[in-house]
PDB file of C-alpha atoms and ligand atoms in Angstrom:
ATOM      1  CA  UNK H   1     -23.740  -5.414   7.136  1.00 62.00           C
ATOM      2  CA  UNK H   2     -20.232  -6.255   7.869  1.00 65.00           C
ATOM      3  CA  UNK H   3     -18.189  -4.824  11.108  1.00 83.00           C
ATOM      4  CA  UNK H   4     -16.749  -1.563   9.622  1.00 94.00           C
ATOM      5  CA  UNK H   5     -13.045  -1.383  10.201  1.00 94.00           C
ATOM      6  CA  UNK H   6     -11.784   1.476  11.164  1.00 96.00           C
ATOM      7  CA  UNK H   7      -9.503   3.721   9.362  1.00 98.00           C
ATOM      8  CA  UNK H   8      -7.142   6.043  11.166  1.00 98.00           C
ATOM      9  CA  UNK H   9      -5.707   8.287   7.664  1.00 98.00           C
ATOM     10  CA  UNK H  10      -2.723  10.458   8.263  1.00 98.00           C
ATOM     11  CA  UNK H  11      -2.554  13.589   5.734  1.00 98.00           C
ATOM     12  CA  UNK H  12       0.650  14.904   5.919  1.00 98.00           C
ATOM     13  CA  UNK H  13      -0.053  18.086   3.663  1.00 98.00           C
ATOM     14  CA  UNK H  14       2.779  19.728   2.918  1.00 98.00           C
ATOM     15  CA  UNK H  15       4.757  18.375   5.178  1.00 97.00           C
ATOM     16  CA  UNK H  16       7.968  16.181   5.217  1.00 93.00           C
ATOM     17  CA  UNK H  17      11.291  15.907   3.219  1.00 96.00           C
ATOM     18  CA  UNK H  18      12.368  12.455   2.387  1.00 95.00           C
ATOM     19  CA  UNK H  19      14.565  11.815   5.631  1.00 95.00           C
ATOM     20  CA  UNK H  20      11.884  12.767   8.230  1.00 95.00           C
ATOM     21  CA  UNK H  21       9.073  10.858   6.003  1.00 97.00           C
ATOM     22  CA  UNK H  22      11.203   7.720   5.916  1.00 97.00           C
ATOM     23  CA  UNK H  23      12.179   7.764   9.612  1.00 97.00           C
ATOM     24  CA  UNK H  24       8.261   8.202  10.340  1.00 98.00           C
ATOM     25  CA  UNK H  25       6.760   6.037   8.037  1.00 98.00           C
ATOM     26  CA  UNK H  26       9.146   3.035   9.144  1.00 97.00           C
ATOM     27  CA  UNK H  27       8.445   3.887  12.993  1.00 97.00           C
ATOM     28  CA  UNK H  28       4.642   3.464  12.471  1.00 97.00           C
ATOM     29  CA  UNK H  29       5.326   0.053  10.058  1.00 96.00           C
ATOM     30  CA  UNK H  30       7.300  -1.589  12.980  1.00 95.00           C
ATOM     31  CA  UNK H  31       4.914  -0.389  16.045  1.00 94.00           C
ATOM     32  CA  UNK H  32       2.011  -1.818  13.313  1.00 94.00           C
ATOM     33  CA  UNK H  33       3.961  -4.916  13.407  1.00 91.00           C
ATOM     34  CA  UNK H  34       5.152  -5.601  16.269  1.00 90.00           C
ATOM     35  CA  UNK H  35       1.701  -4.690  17.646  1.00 84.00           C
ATOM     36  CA  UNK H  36      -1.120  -3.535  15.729  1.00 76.00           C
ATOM     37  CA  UNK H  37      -4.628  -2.474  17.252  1.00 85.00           C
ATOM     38  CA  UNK H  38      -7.204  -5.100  16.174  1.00 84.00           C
ATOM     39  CA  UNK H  39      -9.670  -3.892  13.055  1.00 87.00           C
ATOM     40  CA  UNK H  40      -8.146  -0.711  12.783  1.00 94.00           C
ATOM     41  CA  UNK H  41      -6.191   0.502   9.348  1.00 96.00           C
ATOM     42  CA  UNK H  42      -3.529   2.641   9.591  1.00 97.00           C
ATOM     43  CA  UNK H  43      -3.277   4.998   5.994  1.00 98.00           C
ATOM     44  CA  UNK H  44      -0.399   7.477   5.445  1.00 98.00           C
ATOM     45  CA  UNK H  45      -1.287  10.461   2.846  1.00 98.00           C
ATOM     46  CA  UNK H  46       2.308  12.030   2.201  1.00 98.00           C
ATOM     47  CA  UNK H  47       3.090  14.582  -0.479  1.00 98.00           C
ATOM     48  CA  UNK H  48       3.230  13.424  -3.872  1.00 97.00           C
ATOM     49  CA  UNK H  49       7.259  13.405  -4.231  1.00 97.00           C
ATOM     50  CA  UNK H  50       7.349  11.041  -1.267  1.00 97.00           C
ATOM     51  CA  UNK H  51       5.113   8.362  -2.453  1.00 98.00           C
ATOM     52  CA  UNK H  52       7.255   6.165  -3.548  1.00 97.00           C
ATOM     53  CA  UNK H  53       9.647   6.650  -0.844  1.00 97.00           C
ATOM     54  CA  UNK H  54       6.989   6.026   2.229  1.00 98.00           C
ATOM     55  CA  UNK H  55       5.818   2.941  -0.001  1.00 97.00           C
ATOM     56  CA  UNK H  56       9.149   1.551   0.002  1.00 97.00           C
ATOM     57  CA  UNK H  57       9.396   1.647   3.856  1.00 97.00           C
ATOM     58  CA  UNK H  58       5.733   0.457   4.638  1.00 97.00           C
ATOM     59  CA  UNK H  59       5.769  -2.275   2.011  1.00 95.00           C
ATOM     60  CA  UNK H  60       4.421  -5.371   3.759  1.00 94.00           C
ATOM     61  CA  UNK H  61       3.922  -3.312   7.120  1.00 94.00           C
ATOM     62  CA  UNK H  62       0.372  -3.844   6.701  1.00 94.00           C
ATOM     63  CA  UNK H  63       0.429   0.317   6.609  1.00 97.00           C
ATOM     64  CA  UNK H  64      -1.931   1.576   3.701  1.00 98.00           C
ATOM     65  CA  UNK H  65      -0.323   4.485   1.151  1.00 98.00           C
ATOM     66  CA  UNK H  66      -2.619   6.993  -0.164  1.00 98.00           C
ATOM     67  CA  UNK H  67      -2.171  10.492  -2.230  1.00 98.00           C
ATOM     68  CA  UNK H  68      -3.633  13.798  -1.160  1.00 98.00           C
ATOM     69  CA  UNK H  69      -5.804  14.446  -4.703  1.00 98.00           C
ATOM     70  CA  UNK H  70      -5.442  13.493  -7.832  1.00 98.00           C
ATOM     71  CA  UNK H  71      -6.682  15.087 -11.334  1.00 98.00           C
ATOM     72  CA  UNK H  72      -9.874  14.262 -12.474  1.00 98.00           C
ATOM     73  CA  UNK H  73      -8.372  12.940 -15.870  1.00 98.00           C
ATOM     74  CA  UNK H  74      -6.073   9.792 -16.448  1.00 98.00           C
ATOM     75  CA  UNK H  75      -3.573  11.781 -18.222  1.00 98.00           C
ATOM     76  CA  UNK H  76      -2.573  14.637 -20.574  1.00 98.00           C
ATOM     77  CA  UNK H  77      -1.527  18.792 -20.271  1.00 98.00           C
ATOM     78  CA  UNK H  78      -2.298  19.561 -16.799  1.00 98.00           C
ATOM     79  CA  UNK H  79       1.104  21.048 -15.197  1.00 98.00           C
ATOM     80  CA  UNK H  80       1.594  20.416 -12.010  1.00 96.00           C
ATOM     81  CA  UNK H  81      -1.749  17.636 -11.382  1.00 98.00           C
ATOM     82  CA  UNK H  82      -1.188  14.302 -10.708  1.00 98.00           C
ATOM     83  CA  UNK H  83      -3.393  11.782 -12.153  1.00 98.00           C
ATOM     84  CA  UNK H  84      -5.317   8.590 -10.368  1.00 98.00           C
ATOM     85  CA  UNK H  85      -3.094   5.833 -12.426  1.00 98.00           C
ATOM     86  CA  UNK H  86      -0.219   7.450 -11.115  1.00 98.00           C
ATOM     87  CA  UNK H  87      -0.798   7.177  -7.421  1.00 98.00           C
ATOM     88  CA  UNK H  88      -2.082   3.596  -8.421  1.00 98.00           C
ATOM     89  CA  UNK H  89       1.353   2.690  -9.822  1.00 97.00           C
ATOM     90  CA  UNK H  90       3.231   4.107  -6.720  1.00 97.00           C
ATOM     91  CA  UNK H  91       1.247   1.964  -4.862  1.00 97.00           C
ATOM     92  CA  UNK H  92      -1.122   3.914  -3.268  1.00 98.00           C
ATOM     93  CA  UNK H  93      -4.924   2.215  -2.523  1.00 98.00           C
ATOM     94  CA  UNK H  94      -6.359   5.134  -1.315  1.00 98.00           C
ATOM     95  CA  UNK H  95      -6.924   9.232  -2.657  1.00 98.00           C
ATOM     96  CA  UNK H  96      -8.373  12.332  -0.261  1.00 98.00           C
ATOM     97  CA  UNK H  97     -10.370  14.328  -2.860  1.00 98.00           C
ATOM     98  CA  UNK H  98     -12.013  17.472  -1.683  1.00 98.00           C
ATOM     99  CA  UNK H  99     -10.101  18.500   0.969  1.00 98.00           C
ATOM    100  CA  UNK H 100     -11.205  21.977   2.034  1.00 97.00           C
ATOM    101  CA  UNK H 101      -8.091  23.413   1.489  1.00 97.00           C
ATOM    102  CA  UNK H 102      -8.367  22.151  -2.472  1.00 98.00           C
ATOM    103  CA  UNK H 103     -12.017  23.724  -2.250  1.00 98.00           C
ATOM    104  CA  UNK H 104     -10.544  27.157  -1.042  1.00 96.00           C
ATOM    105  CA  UNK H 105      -7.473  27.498  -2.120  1.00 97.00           C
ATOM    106  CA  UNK H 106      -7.834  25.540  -5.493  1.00 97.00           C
ATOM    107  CA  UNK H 107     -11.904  26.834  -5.822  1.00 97.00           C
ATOM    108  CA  UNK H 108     -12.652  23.003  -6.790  1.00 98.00           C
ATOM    109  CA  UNK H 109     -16.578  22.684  -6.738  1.00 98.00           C
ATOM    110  CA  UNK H 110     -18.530  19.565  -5.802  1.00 98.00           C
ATOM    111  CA  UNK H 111     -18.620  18.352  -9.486  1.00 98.00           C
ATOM    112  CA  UNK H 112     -14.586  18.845  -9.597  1.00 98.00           C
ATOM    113  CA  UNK H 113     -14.593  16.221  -6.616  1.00 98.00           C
ATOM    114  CA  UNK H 114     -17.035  14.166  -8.236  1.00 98.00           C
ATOM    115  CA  UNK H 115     -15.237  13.944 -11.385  1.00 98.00           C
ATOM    116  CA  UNK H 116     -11.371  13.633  -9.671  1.00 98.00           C
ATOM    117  CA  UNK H 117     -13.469  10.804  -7.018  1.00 98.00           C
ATOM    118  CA  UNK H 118     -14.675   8.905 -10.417  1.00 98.00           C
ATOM    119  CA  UNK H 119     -11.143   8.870 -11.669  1.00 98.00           C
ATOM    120  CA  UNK H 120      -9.737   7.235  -8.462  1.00 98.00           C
ATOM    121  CA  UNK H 121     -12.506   4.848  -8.632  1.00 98.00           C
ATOM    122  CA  UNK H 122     -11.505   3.956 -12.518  1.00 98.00           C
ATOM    123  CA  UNK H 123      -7.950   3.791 -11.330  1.00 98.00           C
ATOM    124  CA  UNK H 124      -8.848   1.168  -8.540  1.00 98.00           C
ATOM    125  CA  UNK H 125      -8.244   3.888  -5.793  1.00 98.00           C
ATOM    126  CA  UNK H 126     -11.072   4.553  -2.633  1.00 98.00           C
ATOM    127  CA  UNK H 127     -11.875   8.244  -2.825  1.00 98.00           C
ATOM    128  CA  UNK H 128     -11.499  10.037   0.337  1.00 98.00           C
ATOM    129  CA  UNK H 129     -14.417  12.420  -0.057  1.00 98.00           C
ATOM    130  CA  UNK H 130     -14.330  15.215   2.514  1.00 98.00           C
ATOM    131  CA  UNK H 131     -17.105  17.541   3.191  1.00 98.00           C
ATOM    132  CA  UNK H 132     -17.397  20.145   6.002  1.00 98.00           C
ATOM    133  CA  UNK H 133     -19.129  23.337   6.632  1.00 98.00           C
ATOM    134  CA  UNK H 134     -17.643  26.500   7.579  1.00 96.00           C
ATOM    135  CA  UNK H 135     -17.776  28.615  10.961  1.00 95.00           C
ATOM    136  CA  UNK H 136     -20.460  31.206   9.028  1.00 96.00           C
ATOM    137  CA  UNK H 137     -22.654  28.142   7.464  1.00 97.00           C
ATOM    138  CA  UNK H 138     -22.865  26.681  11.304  1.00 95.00           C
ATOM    139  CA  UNK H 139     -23.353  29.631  12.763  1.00 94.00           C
ATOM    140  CA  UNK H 140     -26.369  30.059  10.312  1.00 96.00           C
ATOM    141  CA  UNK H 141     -27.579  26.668  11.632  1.00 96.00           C
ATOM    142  CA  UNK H 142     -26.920  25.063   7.948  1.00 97.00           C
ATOM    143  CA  UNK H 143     -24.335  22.660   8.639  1.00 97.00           C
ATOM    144  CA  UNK H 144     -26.420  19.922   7.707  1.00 98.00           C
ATOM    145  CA  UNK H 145     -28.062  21.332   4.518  1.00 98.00           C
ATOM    146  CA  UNK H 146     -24.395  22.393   3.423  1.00 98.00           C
ATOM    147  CA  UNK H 147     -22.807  18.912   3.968  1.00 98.00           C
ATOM    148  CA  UNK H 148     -25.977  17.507   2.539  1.00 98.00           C
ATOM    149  CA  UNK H 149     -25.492  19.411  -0.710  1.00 98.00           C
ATOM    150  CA  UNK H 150     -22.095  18.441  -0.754  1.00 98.00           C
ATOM    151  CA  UNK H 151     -22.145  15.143  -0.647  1.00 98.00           C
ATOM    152  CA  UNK H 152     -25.196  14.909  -3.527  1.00 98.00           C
ATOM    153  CA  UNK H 153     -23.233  16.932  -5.767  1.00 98.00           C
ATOM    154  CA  UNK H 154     -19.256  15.049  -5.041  1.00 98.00           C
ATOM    155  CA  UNK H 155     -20.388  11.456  -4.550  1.00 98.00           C
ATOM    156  CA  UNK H 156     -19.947   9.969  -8.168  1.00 98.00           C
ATOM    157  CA  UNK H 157     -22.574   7.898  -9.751  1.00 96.00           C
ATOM    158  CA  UNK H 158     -21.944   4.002  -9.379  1.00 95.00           C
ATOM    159  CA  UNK H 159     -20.106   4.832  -5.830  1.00 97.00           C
ATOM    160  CA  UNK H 160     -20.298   1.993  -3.461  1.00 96.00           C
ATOM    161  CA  UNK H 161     -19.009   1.194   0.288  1.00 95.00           C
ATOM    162  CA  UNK H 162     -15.791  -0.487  -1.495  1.00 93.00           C
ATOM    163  CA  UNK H 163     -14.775   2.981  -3.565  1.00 95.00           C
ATOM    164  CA  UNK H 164     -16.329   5.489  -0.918  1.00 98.00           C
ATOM    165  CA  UNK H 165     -14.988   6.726   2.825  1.00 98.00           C
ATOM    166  CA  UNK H 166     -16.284  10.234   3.494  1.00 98.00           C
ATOM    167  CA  UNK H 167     -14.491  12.589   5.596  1.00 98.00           C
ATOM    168  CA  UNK H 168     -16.246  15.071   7.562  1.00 98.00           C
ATOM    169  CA  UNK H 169     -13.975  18.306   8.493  1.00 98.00           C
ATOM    170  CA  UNK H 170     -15.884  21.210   9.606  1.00 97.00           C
ATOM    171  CA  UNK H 171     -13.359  23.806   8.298  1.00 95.00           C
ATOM    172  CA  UNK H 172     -13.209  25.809  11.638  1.00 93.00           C
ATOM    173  CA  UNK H 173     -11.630  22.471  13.209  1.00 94.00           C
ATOM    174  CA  UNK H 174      -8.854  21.944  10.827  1.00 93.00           C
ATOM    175  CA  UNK H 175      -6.032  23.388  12.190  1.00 91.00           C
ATOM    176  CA  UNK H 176      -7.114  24.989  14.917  1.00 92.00           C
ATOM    177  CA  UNK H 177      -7.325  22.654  17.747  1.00 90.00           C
ATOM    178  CA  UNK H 178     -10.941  23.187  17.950  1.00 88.00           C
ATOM    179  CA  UNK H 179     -12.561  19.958  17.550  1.00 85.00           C
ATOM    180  CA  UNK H 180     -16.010  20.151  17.017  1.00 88.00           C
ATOM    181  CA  UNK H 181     -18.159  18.679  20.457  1.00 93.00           C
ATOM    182  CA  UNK H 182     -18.535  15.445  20.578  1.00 96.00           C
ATOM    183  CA  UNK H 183     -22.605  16.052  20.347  1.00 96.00           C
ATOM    184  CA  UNK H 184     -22.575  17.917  16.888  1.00 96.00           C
ATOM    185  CA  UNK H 185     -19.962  15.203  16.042  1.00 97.00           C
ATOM    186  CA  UNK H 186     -22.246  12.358  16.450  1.00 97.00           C
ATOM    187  CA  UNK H 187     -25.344  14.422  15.228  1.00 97.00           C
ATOM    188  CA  UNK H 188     -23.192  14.980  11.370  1.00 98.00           C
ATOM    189  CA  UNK H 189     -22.093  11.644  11.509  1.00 98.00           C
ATOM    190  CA  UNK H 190     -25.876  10.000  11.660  1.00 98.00           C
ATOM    191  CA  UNK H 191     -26.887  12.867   9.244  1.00 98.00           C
ATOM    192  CA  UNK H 192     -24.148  11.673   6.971  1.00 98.00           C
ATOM    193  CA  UNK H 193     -24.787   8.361   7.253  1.00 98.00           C
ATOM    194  CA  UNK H 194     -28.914   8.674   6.367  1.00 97.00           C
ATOM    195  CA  UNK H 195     -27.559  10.925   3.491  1.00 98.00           C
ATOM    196  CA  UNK H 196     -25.461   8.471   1.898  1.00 98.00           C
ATOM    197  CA  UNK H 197     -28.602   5.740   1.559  1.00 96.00           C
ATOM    198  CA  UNK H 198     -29.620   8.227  -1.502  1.00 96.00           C
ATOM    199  CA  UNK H 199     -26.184   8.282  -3.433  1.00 97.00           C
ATOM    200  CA  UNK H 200     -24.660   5.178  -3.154  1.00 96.00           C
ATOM    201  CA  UNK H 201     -25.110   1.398  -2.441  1.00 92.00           C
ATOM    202  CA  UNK H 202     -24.314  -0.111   0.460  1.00 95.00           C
ATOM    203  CA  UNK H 203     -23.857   3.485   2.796  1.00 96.00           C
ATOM    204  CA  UNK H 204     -24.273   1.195   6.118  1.00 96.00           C
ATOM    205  CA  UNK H 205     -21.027  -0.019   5.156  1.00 97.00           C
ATOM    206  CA  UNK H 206     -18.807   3.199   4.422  1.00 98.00           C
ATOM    207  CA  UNK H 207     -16.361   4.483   6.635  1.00 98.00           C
ATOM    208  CA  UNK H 208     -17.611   7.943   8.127  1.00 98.00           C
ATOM    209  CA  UNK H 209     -14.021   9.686   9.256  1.00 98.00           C
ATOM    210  CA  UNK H 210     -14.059  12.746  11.521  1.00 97.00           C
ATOM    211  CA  UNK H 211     -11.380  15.263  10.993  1.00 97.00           C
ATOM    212  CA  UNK H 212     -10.211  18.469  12.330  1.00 96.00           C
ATOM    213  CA  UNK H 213      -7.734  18.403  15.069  1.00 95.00           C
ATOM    214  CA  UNK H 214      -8.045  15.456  15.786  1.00 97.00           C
ATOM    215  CA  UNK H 215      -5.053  14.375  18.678  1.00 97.00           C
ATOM    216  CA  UNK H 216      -4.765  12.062  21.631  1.00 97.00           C
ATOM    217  CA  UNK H 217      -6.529  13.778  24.075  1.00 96.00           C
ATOM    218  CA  UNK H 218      -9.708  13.891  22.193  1.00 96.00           C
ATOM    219  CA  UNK H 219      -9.415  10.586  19.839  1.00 97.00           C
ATOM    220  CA  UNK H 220     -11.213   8.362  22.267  1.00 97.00           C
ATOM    221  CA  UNK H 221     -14.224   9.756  22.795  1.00 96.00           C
ATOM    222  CA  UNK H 222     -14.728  10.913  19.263  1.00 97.00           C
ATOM    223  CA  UNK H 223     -13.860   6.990  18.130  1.00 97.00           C
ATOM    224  CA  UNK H 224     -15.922   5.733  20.597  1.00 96.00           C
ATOM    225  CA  UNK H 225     -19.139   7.523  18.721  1.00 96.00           C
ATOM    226  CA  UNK H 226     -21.338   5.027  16.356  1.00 94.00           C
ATOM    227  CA  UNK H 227     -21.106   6.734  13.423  1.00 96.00           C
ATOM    228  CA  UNK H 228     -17.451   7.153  13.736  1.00 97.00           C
ATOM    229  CA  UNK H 229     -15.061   5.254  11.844  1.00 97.00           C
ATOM    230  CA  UNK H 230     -12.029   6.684  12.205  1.00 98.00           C
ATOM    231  CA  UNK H 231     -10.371   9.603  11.769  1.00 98.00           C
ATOM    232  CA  UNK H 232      -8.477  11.946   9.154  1.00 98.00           C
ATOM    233  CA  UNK H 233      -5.788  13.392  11.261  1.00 98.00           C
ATOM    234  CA  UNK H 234      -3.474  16.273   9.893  1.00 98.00           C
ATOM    235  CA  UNK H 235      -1.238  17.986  12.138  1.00 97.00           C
ATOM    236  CA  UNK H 236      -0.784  15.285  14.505  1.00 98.00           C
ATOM    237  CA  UNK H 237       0.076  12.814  11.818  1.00 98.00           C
ATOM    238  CA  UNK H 238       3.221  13.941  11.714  1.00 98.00           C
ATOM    239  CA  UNK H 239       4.376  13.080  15.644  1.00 97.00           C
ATOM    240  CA  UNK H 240       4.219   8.983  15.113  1.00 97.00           C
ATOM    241  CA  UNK H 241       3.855   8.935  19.223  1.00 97.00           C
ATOM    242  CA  UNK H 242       0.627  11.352  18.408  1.00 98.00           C
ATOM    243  CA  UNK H 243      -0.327   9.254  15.715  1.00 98.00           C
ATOM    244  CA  UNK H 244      -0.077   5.699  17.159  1.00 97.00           C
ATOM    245  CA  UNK H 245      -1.949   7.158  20.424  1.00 96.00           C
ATOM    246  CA  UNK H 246      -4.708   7.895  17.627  1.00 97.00           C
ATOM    247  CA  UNK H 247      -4.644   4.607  16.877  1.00 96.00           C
ATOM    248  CA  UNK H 248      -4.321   2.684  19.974  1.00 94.00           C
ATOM    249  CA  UNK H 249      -7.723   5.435  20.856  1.00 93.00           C
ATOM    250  CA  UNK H 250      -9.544   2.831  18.834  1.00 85.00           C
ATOM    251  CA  UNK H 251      -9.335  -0.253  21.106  1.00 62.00           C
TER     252      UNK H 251
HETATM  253  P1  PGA B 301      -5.769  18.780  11.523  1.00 64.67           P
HETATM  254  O1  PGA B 301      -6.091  18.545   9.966  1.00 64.67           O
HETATM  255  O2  PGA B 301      -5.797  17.424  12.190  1.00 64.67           O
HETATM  256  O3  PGA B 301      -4.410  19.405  11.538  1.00 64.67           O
HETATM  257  O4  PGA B 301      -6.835  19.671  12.068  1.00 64.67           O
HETATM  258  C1  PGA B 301      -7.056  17.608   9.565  1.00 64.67           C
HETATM  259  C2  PGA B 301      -7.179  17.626   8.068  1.00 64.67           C
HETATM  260  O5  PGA B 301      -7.150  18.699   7.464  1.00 64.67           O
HETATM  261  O6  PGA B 301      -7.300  16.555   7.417  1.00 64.67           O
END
């Protein structure tokens, strides 16, 4: 097994207009030069319309581009989707696919994921695949049957390490400034990773993220857990001194 590197992702959401994006973007490319944690990959996921725009100021910054979902077909009538080969084109190397807000608010089902996940993958991209239970399903005490399910039915066939990192965002966390406890934390994460031996090759290898706000006062000792290998970090993406604390966290 190689040393996983970690990867701290930014998702912007629906966040940014070109000004603010640039100014961000080209803060965290010349902290990342000037000074860059060791092993640690630093991913930006802004809104489609500033792709190419973020690209343009992180190109060479060693800062990795990545789009927030993509459709599950290469092209065609789908208003409004934006298709794997696209994202490829703007540069991107990376794709989050089923984010919980896509499963809720756009209904998309774990074969939906699976199928827009296989398109990234045919594009050249690494799926993001998120999973994450709801406050009811833990509550329940099922947050490890739901993820479980979730991950059998949106990991494509013929996934590997090298097309796979798997986010896990318990859906009460996003947002909220709840993080889930560092125990249940490193509990999923092991659960994830024992999972992952029976859908893809090579699961000692993929990058387990943990996600749900996610911000400098809690980054350390949720980066510091074994199973952790990185973070997906929404709101605080968006403050670069937030962000690069994420980062630094890692050390
Ligand atoms: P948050 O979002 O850090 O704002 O909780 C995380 C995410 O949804 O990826």
């Amino acid at each position: 097994m190689a040393e996983r590197r970690l990867l701290i992702a930014g998702n912007w959401k629906m966040n940014g207009l070109r000004s603010e994006a640039v100014v961000l973007a080209s803060d965290l490319a010349s902290r990342l030069q000037q000074s860059g944690p060791d092993g640690v990959d630093l991913l930006l996921c802004p809104p489609a319309t500033l792709v190419w725009a973020v690209g343009q100021v992180v190109e060479g910054s060693g800062v990795l581009l990545g789009g927030q979902d993509c459709h599950a077909e290469a092209k065609g009538a789908h208003t409004g989707d934006i298709a794997a080969p696209m994202l490829a084109e703007a540069g991107c190397g990376f794709v989050i696919v089923g984010h919980s807000e896509r499963r809720q608010n756009h209904r998309e089902s774990d074969p939906v994921v699976a199928a827009k996940a296989a398109a990234a993958n045919r594009a050249g991209l690494t799926a993001i695949i998120c999973v994450g239970e709801t406050e009811a399903e833990r509550d329940r005490g099922e947050a490890k049957a739901v993820v479980a399910r979730q991950l059998a039915g949106s990991i494509p066939p013929g996934s590997s390490a090298a097309t796979t990192v798997i986010a896990y965002e318990p859906v009460w966390a996003i947002g909220t400034g709840r993080s889930a406890s560092i125990g249940d934390v490193a509990e999923m994460h092991a659960h994830i990773r024992v999972e992952l031996d029976r859908h893809l090759t090579g699961a000692l290898d993929v990058r387990i993220l943990y996600g749900g706000s996610v911000k400098p006062g809690n980054a350390r000792e949720l980066l510091a857990l074994a199973d952790v290998d990185g973070a997906l970090v929404g709101g605080a993406s968006l403050v670069a001194d937030d962000f690069w604390a994420i980062a630094l966290s890692c050390r």
